[in-house]
N, CA, C and O atoms as a printed pandas DataFrame, in Angstrom:
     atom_number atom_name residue_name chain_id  residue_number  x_coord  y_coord  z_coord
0              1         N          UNK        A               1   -6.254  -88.737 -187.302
1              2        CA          UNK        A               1   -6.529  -87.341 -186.982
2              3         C          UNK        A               1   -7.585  -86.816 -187.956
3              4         O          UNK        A               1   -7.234  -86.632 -189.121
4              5         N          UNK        A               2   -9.056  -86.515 -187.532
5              6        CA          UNK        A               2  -10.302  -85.868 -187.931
6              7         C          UNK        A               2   -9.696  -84.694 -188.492
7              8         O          UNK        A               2   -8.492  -84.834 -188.276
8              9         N          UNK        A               3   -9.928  -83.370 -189.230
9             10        CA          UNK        A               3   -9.151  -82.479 -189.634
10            11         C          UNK        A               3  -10.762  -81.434 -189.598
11            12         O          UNK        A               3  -11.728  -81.607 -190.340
12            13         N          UNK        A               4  -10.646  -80.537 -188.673
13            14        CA          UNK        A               4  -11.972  -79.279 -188.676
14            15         C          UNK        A               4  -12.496  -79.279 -190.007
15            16         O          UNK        A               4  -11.819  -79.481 -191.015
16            17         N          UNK        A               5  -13.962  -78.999 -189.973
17            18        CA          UNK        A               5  -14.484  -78.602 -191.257
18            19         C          UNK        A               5  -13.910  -77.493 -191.897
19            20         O          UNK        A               5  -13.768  -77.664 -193.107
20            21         N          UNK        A               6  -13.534  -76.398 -191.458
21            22        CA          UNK        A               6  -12.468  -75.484 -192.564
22            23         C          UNK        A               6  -11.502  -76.213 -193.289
23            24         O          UNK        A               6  -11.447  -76.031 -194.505
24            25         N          UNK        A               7  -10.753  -76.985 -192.761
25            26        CA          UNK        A               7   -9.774  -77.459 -193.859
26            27         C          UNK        A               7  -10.422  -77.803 -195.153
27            28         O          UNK        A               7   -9.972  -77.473 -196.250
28            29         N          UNK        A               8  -11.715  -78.619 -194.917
29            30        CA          UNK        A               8  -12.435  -78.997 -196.469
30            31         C          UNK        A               8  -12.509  -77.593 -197.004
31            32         O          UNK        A               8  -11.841  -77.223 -197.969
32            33         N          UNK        A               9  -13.382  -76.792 -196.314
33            34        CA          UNK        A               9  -13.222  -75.292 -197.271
34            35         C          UNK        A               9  -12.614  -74.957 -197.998
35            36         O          UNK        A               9  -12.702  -74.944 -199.226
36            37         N          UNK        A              10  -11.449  -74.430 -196.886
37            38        CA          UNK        A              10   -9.828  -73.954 -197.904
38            39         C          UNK        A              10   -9.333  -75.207 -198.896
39            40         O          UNK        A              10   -8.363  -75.040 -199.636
40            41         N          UNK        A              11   -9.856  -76.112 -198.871
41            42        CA          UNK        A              11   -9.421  -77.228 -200.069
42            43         C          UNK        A              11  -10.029  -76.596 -201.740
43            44         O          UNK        A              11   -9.445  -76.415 -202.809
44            45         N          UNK        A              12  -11.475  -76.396 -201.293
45            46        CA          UNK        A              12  -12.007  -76.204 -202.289
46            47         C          UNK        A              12  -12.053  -74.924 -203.143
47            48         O          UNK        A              12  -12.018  -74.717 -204.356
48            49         N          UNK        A              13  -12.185  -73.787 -201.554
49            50        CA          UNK        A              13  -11.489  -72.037 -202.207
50            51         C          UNK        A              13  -10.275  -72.267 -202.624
51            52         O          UNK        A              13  -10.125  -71.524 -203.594
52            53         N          UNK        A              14   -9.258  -72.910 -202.440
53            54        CA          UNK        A              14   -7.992  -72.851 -203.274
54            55         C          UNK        A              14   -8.580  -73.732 -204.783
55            56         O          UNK        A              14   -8.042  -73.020 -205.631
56            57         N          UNK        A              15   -9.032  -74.382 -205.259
57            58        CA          UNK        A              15   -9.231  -75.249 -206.279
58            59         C          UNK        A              15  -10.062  -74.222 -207.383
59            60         O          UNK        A              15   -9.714  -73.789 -208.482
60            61         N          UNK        A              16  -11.450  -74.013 -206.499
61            62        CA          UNK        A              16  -11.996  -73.031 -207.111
62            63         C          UNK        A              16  -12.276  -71.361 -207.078
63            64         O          UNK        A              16  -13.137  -70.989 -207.876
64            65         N          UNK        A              17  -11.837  -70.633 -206.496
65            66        CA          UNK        A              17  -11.962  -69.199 -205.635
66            67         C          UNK        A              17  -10.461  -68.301 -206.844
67            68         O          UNK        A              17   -9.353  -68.815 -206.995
68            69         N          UNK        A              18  -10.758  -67.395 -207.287
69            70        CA          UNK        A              18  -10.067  -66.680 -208.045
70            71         C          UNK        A              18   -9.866  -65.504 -207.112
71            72         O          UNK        A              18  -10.582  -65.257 -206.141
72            73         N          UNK        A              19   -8.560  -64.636 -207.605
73            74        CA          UNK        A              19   -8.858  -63.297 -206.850
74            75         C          UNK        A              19   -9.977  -62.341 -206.673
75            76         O          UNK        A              19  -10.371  -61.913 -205.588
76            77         N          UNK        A              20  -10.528  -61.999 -208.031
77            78        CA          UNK        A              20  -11.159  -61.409 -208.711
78            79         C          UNK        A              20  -12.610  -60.957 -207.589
79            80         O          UNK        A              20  -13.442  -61.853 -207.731
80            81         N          UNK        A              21  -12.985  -60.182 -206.851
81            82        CA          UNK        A              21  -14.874  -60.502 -206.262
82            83         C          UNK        A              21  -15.233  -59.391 -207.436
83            84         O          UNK        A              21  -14.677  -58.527 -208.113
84            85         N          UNK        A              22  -16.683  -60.059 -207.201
85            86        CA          UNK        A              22  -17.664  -59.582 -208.505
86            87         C          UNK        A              22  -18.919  -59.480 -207.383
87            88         O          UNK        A              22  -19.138  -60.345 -206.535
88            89         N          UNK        A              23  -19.766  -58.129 -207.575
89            90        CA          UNK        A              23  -20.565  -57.257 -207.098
90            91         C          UNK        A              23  -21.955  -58.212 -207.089
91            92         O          UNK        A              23  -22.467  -58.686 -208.102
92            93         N          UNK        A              24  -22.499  -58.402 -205.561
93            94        CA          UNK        A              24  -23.670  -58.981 -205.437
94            95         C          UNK        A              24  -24.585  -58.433 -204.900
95            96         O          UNK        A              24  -24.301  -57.680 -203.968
96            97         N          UNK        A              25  -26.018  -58.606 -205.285
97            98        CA          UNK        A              25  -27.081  -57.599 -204.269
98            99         C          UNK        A              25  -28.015  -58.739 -203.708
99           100         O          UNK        A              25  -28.486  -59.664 -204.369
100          101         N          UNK        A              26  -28.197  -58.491 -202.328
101          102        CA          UNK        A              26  -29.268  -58.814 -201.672
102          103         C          UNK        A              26  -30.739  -58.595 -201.787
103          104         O          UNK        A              26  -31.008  -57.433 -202.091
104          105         N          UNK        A              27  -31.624  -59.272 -201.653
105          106        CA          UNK        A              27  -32.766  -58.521 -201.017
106          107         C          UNK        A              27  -32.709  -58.322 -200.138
107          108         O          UNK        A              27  -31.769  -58.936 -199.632
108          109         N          UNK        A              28  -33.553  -57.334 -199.026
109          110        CA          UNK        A              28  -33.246  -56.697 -198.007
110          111         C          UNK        A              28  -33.836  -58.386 -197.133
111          112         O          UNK        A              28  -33.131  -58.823 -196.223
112          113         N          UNK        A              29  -34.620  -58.853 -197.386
113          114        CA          UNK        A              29  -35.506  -59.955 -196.580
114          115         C          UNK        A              29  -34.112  -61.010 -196.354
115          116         O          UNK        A              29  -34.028  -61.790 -195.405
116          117         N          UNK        A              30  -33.149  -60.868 -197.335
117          118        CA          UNK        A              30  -32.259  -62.437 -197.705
118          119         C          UNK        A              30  -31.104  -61.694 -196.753
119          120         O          UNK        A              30  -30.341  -62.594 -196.400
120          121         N          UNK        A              31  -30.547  -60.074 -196.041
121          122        CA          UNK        A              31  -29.312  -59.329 -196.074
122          123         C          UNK        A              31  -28.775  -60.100 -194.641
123          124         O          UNK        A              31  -27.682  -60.567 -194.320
124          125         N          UNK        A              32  -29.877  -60.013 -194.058
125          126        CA          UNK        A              32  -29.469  -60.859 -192.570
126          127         C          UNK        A              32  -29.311  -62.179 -192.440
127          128         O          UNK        A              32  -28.533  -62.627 -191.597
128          129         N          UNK        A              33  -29.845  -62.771 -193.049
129          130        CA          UNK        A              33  -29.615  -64.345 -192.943
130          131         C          UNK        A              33  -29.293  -64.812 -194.132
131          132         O          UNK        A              33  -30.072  -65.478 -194.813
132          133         N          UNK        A              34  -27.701  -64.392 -194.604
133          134        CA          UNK        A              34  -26.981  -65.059 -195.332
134          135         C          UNK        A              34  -25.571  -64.563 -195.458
135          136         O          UNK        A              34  -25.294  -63.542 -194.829
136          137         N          UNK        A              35  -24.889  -64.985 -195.987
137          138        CA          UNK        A              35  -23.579  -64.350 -196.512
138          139         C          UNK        A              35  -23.716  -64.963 -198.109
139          140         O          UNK        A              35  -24.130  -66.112 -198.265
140          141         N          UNK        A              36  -23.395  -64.239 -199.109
141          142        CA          UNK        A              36  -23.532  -64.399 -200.568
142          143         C          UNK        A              36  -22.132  -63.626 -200.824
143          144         O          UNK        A              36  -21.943  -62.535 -200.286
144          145         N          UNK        A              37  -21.288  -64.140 -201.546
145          146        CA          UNK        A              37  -19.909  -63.634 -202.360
146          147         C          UNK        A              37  -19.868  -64.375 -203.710
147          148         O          UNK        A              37  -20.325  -65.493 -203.945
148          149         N          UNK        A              38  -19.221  -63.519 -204.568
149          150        CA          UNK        A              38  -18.885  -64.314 -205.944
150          151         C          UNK        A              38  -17.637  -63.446 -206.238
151          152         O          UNK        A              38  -17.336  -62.332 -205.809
152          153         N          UNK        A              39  -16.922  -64.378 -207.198
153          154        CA          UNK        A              39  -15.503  -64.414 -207.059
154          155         C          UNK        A              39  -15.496  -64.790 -208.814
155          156         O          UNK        A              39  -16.371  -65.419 -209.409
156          157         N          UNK        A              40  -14.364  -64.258 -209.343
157          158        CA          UNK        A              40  -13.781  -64.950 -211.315
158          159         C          UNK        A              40  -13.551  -66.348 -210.614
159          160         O          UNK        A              40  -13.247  -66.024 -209.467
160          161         N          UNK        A              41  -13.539  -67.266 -210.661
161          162        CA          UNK        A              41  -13.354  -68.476 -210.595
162          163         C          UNK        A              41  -11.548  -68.874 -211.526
163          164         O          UNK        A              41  -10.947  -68.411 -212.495
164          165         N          UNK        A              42  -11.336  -69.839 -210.621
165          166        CA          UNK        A              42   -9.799  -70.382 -211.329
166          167         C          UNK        A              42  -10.152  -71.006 -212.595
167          168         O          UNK        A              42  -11.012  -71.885 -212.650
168          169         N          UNK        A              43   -9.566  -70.615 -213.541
169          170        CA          UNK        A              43  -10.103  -71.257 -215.116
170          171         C          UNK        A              43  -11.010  -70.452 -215.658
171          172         O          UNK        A              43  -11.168  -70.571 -216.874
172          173         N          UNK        A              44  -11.775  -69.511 -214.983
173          174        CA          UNK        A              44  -12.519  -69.012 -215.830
174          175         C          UNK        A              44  -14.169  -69.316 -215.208
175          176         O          UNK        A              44  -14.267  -70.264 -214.430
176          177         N          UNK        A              45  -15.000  -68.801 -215.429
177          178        CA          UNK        A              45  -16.218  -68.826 -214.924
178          179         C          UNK        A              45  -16.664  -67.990 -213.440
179          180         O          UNK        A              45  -16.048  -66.938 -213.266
180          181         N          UNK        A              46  -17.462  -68.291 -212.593
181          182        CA          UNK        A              46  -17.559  -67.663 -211.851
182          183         C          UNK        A              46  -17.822  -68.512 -210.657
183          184         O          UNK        A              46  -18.770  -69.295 -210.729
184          185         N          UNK        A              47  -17.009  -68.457 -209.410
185          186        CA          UNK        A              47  -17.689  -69.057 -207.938
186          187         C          UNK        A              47  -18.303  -68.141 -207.362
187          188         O          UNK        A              47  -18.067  -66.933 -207.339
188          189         N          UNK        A              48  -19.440  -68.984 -206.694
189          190        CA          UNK        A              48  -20.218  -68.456 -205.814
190          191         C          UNK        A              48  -20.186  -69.088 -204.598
191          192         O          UNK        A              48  -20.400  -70.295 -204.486
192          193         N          UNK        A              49  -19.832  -68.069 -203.310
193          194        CA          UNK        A              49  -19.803  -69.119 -202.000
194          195         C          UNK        A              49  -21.376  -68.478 -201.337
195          196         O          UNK        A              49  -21.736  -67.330 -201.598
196          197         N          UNK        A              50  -21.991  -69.183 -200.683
197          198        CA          UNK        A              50  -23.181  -69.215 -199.750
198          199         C          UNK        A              50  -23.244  -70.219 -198.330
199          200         O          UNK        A              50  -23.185  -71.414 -198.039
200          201         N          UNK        A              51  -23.415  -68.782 -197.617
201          202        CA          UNK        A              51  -22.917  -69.078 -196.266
202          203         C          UNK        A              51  -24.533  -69.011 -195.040
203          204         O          UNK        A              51  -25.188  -68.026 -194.697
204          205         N          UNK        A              52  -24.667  -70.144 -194.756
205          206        CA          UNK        A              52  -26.407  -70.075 -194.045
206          207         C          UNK        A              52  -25.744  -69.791 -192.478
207          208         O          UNK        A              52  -25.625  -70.871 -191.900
208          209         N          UNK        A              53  -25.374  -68.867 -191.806
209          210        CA          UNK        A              53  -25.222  -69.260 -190.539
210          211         C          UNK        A              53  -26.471  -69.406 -189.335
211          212         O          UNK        A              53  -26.321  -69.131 -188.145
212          213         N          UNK        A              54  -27.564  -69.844 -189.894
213          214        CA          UNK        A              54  -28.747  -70.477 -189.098
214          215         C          UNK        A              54  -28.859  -71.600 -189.252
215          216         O          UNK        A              54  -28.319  -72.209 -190.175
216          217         N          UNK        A              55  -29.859  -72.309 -188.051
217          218        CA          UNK        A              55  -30.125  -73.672 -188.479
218          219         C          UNK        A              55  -31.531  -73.514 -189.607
219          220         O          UNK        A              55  -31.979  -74.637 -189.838
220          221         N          UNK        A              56  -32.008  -72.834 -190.058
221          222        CA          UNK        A              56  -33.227  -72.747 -190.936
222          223         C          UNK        A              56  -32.564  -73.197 -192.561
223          224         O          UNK        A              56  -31.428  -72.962 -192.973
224          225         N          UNK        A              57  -33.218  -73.609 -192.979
225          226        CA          UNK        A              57  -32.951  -73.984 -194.636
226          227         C          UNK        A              57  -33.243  -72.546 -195.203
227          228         O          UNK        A              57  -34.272  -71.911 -194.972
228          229         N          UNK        A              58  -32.314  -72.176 -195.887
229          230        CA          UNK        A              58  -33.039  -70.702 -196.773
230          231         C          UNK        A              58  -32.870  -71.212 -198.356
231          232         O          UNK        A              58  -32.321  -72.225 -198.788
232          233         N          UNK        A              59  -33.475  -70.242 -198.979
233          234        CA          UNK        A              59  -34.126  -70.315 -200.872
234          235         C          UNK        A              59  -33.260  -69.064 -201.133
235          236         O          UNK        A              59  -33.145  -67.993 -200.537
236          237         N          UNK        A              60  -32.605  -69.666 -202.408
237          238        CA          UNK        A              60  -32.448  -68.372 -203.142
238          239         C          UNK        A              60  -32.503  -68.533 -204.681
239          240         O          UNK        A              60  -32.134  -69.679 -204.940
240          241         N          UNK        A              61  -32.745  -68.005 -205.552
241          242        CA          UNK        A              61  -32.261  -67.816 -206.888
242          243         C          UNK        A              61  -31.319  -66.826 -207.193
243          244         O          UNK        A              61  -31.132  -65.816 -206.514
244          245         N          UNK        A              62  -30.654  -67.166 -208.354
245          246        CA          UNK        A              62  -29.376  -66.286 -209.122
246          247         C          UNK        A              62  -29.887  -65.808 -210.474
247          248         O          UNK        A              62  -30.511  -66.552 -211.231
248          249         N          UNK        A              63  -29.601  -64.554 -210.744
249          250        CA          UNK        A              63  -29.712  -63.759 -211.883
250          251         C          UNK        A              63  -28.635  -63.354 -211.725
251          252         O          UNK        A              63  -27.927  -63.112 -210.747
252          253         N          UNK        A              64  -28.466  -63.240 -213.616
253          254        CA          UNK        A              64  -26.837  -62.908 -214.097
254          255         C          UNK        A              64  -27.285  -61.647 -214.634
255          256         O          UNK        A              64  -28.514  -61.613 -214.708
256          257         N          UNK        A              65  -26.564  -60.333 -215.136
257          258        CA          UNK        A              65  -26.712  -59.520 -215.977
258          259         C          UNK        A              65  -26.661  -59.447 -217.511
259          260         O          UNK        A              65  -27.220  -58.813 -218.407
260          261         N          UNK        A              66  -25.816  -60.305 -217.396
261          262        CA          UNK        A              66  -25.585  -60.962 -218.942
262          263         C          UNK        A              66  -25.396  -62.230 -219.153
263          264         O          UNK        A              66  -24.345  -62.849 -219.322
264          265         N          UNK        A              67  -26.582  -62.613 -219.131
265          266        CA          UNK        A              67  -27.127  -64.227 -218.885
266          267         C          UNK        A              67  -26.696  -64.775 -220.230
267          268         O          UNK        A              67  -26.352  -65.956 -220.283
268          269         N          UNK        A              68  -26.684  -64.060 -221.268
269          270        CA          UNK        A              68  -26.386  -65.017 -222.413
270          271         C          UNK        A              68  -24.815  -65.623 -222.544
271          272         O          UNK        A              68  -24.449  -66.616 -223.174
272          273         N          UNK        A              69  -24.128  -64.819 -221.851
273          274        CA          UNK        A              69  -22.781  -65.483 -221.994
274          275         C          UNK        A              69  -22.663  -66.833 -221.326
275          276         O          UNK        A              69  -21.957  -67.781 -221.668
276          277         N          UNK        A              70  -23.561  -66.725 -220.226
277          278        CA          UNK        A              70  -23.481  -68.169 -219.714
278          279         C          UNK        A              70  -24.577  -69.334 -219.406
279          280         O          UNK        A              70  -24.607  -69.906 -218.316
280          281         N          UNK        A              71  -25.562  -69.661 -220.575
281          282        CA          UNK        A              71  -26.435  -70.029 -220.504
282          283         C          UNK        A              71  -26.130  -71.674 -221.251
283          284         O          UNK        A              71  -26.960  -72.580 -221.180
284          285         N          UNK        A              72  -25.254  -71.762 -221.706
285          286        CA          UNK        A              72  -24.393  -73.096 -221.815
286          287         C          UNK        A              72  -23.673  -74.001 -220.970
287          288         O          UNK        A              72  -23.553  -75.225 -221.024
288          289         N          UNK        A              73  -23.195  -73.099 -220.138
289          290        CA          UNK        A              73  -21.924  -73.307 -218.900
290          291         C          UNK        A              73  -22.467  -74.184 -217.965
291          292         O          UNK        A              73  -23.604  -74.111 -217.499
292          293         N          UNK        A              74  -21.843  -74.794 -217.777
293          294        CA          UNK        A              74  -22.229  -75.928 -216.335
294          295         C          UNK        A              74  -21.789  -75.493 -215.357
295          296         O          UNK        A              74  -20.840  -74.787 -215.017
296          297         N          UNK        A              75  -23.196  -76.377 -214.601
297          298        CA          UNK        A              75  -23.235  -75.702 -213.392
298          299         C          UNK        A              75  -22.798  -76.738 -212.077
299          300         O          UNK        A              75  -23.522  -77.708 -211.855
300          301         N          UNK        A              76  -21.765  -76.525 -211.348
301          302        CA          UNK        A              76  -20.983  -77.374 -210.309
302          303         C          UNK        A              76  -21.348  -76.611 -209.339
303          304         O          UNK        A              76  -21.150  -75.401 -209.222
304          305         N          UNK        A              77  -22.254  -77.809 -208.157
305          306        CA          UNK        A              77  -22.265  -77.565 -206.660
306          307         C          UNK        A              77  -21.576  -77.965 -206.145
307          308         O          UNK        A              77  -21.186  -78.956 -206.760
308          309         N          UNK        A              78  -20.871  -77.796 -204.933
309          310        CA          UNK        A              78  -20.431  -78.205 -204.023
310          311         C          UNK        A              78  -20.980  -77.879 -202.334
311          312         O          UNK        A              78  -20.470  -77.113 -201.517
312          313         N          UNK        A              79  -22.042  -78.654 -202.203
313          314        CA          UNK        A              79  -22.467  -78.394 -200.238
314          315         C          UNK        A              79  -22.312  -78.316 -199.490
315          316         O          UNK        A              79  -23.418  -78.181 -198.967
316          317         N          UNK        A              80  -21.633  -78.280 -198.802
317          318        CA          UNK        A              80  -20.933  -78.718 -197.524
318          319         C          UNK        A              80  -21.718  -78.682 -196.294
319          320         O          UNK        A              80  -21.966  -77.528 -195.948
320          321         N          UNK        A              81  -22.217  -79.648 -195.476
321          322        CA          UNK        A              81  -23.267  -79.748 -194.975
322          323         C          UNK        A              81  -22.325  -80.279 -193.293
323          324         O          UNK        A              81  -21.222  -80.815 -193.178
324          325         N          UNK        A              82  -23.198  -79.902 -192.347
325          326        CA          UNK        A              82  -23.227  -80.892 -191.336
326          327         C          UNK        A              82  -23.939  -82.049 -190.908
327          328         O          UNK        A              82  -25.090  -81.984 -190.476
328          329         N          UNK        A              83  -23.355  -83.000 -191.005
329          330        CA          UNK        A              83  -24.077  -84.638 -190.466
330          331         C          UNK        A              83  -25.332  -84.477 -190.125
331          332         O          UNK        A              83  -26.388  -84.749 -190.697
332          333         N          UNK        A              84  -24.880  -83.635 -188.349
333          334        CA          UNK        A              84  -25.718  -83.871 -187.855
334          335         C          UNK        A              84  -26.502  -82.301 -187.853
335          336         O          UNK        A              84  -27.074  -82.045 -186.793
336          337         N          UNK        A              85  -26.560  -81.501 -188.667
337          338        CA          UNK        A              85  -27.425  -80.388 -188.610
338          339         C          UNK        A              85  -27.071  -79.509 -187.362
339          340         O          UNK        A              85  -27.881  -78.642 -187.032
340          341         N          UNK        A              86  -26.016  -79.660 -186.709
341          342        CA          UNK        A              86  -25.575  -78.670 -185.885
342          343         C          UNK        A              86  -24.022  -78.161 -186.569
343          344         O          UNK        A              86  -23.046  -78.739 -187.048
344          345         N          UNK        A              87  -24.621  -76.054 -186.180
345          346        CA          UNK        A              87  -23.480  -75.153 -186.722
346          347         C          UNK        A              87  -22.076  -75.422 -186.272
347          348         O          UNK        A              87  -21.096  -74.860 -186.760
348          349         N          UNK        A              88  -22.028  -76.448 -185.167
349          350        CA          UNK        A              88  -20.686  -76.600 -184.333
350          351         C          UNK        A              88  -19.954  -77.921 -184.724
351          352         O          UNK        A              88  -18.737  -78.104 -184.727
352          353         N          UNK        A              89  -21.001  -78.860 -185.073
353          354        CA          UNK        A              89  -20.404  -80.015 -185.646
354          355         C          UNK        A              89  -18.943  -80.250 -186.150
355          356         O          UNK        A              89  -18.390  -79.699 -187.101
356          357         N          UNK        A              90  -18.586  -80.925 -185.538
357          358        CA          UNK        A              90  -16.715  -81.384 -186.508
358          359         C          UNK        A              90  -16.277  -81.897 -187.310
359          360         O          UNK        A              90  -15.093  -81.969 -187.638
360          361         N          UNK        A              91  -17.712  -82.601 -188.019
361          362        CA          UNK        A              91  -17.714  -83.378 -189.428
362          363         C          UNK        A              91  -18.542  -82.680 -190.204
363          364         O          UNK        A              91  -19.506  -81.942 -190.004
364          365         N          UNK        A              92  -17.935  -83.090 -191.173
365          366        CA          UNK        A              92  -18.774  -82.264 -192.601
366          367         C          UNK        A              92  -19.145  -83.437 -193.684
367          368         O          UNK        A              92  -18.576  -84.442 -194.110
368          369         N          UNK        A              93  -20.115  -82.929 -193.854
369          370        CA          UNK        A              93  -20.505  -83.869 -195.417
370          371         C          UNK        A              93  -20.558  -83.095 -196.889
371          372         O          UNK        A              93  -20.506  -81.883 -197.098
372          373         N          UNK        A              94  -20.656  -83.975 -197.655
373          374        CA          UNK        A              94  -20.596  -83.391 -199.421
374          375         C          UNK        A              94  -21.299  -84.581 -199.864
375          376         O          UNK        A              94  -21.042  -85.785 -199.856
376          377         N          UNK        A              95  -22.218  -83.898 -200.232
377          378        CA          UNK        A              95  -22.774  -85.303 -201.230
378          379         C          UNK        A              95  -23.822  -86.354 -200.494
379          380         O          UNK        A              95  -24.435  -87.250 -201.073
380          381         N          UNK        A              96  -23.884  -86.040 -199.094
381          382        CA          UNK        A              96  -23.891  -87.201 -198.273
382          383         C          UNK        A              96  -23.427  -87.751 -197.643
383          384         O          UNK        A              96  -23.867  -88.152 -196.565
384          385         N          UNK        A              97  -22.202  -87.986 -198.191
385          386        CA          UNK        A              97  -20.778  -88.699 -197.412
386          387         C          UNK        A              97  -20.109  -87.750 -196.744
387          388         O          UNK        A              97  -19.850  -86.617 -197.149
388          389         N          UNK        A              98  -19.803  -88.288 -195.595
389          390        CA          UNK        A              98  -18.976  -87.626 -194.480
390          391         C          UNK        A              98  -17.282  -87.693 -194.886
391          392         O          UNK        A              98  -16.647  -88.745 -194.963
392          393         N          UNK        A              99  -16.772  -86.446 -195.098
393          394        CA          UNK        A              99  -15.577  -86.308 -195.868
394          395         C          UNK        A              99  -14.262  -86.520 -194.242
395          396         O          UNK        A              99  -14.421  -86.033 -193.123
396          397         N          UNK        A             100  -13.207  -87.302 -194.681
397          398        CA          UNK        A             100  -12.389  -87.546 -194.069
398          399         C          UNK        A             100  -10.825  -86.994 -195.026
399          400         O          UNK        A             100  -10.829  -86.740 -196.231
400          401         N          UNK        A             101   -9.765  -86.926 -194.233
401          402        CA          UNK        A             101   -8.632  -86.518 -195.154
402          403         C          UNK        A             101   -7.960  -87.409 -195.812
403          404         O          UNK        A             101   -7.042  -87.065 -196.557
């Protein structure tokens, strides 16, 4: 049994996703074609989820307000991609590899 690409999600918002949301701004050019949230992270630090719901590749950069507190801190991606580049797809990849349960 294949398991929907949400289940990987909620794997990873439970691992990393804190209660906590923390205040994000758009540019007006980035407001429509994206979803951007940040969250206290479990342990401490901060998650950021980014959500493309187009097939277009989009760019972004991150600015902190108080960059010096975390200019040491490592930085963990996690992608979650479709195989085959379609939004409907039932497999997901990370890394490359097509994640199974």
């Amino acid at each position: 049994l294949q398991p929907n690409p949400d289940f990987f999600v909620a794997v990873l918002w439970r691992k990393l996703v804190g209660p906590q949301v923390l205040q994000v701004r758009l540019h007006q050019s980035s407001a429509m074609k994206c979803r951007l949230h940040a969250f206290c992270a479990v342990g401490g630090g901060v998650s950021i989820t980014y959500i493309n719901p187009s097939s277009q590749t989009l760019t972004f950069n991150l600015s902190y307000v108080d960059a010096a507190h975390i200019a040491d801190r490592l930085l963990e991606v996690y992608a979650l991609t479709s195989p085959e580049g379609k939004l409907t797809s039932r497999s997901v990849s990370m890394g490359g590899l097509v994640l199974t349960s």
